[in-house]
Coordinates of C-alpha atoms in Angstrom, one line a residue:
X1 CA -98.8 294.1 109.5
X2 CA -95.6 295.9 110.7
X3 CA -94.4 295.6 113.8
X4 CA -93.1 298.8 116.3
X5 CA -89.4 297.2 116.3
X6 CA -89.8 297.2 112.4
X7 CA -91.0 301.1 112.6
X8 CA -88.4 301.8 115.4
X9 CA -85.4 300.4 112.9
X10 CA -86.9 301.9 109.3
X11 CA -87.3 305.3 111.3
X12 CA -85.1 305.6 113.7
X13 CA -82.3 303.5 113.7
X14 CA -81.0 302.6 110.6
X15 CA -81.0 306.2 109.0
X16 CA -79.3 307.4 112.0
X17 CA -76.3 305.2 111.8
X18 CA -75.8 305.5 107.4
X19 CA -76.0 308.9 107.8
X20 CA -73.7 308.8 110.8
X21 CA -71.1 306.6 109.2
X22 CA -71.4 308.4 106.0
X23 CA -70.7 311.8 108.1
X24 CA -67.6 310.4 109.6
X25 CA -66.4 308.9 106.2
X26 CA -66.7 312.6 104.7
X27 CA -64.6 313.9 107.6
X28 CA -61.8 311.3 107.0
X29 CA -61.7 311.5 103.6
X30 CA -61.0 315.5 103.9
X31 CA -58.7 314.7 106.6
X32 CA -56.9 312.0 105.1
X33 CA -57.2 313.2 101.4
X34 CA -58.6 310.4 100.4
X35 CA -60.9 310.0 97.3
X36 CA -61.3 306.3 98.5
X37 CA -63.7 307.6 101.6
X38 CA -65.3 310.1 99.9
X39 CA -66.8 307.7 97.5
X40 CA -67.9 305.0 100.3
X41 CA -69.5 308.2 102.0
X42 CA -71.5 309.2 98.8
X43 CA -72.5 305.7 98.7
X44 CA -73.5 305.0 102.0
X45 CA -75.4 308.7 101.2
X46 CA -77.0 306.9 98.2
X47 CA -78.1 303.8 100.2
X48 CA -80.0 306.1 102.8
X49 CA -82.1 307.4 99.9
X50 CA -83.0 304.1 98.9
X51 CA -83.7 303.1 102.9
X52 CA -85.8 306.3 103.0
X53 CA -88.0 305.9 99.6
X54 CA -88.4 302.2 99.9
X55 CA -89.9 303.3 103.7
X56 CA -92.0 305.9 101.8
X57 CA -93.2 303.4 99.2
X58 CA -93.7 300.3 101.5
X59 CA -96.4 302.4 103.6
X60 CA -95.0 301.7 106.7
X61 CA -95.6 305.5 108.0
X62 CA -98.8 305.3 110.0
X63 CA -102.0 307.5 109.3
X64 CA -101.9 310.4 111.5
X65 CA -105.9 309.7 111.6
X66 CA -104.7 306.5 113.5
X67 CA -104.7 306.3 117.6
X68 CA -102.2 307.5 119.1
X69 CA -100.4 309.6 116.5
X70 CA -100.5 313.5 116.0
X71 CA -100.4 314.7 112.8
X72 CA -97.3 317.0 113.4
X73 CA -95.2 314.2 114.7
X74 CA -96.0 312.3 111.3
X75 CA -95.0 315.6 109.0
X76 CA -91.7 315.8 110.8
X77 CA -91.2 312.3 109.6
X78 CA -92.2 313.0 106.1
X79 CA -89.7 316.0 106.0
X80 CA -86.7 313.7 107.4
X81 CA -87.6 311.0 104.6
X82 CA -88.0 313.7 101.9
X83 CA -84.4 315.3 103.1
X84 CA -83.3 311.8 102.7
X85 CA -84.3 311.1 99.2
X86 CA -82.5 314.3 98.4
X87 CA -79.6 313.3 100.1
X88 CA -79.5 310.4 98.2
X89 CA -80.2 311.8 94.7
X90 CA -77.2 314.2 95.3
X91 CA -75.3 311.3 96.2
X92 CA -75.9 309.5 93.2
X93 CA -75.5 313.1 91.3
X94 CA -71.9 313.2 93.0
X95 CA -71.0 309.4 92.4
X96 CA -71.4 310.2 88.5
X97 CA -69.3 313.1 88.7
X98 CA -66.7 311.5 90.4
X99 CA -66.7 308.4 88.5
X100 CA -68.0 309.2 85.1
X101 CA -66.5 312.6 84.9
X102 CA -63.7 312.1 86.6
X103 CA -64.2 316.4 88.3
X104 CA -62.5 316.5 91.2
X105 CA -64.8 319.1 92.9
X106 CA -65.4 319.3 96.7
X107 CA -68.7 321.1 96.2
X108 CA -71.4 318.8 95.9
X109 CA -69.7 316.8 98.9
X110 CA -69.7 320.5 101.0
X111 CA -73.4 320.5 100.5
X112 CA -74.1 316.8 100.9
X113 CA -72.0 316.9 104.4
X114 CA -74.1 319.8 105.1
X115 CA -77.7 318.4 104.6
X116 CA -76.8 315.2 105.9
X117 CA -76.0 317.2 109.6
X118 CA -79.1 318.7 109.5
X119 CA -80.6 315.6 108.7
X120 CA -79.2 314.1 111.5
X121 CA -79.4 316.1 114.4
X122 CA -83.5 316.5 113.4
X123 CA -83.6 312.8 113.0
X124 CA -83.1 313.4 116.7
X125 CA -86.5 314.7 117.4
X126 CA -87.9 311.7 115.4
X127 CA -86.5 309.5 118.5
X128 CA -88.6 311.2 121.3
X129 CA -91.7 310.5 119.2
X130 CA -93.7 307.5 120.8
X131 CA -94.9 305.2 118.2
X132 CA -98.1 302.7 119.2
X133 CA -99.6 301.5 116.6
X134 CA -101.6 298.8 118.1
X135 CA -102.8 300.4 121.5
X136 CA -103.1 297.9 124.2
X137 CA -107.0 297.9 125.4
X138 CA -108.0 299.4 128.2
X139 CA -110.7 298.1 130.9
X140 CA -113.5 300.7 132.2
X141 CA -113.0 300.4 135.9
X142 CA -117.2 300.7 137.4
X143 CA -117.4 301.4 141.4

């Protein structure tokens, strides 16, 4: 059974910070010119579409049938891990062009950097949703 500080970390935290880091790697390595940057960020892109389909596959996302959870909170989660695996497949679609290829084209990185904002500042809503997936019982006070 998973545990709310493993739901909090696979949900919340842990996509939060790759995509932040990778965010702030993108705006370094167009700063900086760096090609360096630019691939850690499309990696660190990459590894937060793995996070987000190995958190779709494991079934960690609780049933919105089950107490406690509305159904809409548990779509907007759905959509953030979807955007995710996205973000990650163009990741992995911009790592081969790269490195394979050898293009030096900005675009695919415009449009990752782009997504991945979104992304992030939606993952914010995800934080104000209050996970409880065991309930604590509750006594029947009788007068």
């Amino acid at each position: 059974m998973i545990s709310i500080d493993q739901l909090e970390v696979l949900l919340r935290t842990a996509p939060q910070y790759l995509l932040f880091g990778g965010v702030s790697l993108y705006i370094f390595a167009w700063v900086n010119k760096n090609i360096k940057m630019a691939l850690w960020a499309d990696a660190i892109m990459v590894l937060t579409g793995l996070l987000a389909i190995a958190v779709i596959i494991s079934g960690v996302i609780p049933s919105p049938d089950a107490p406690g959870m509305v159904e809409a909170h548990i779509k907007a989660i759905i959509r953030i891990l979807t955007l995710l695996c996205i973000i990650g497949v163009l990741g992995i679609g911009n790592l081969l062009v790269k490195l394979i290829w050898k293009k030096k084209t900005q675009i695919l990185s415009a449009v990752i950097f782009g997504l991945a904002l979104i992304v992030f500042f939606q993952s914010t809503r995800i934080s104000r949703i209050k996970f409880e997936l065991n309930p604590p019982p509750t006594e029947a006070v009788s007068e």
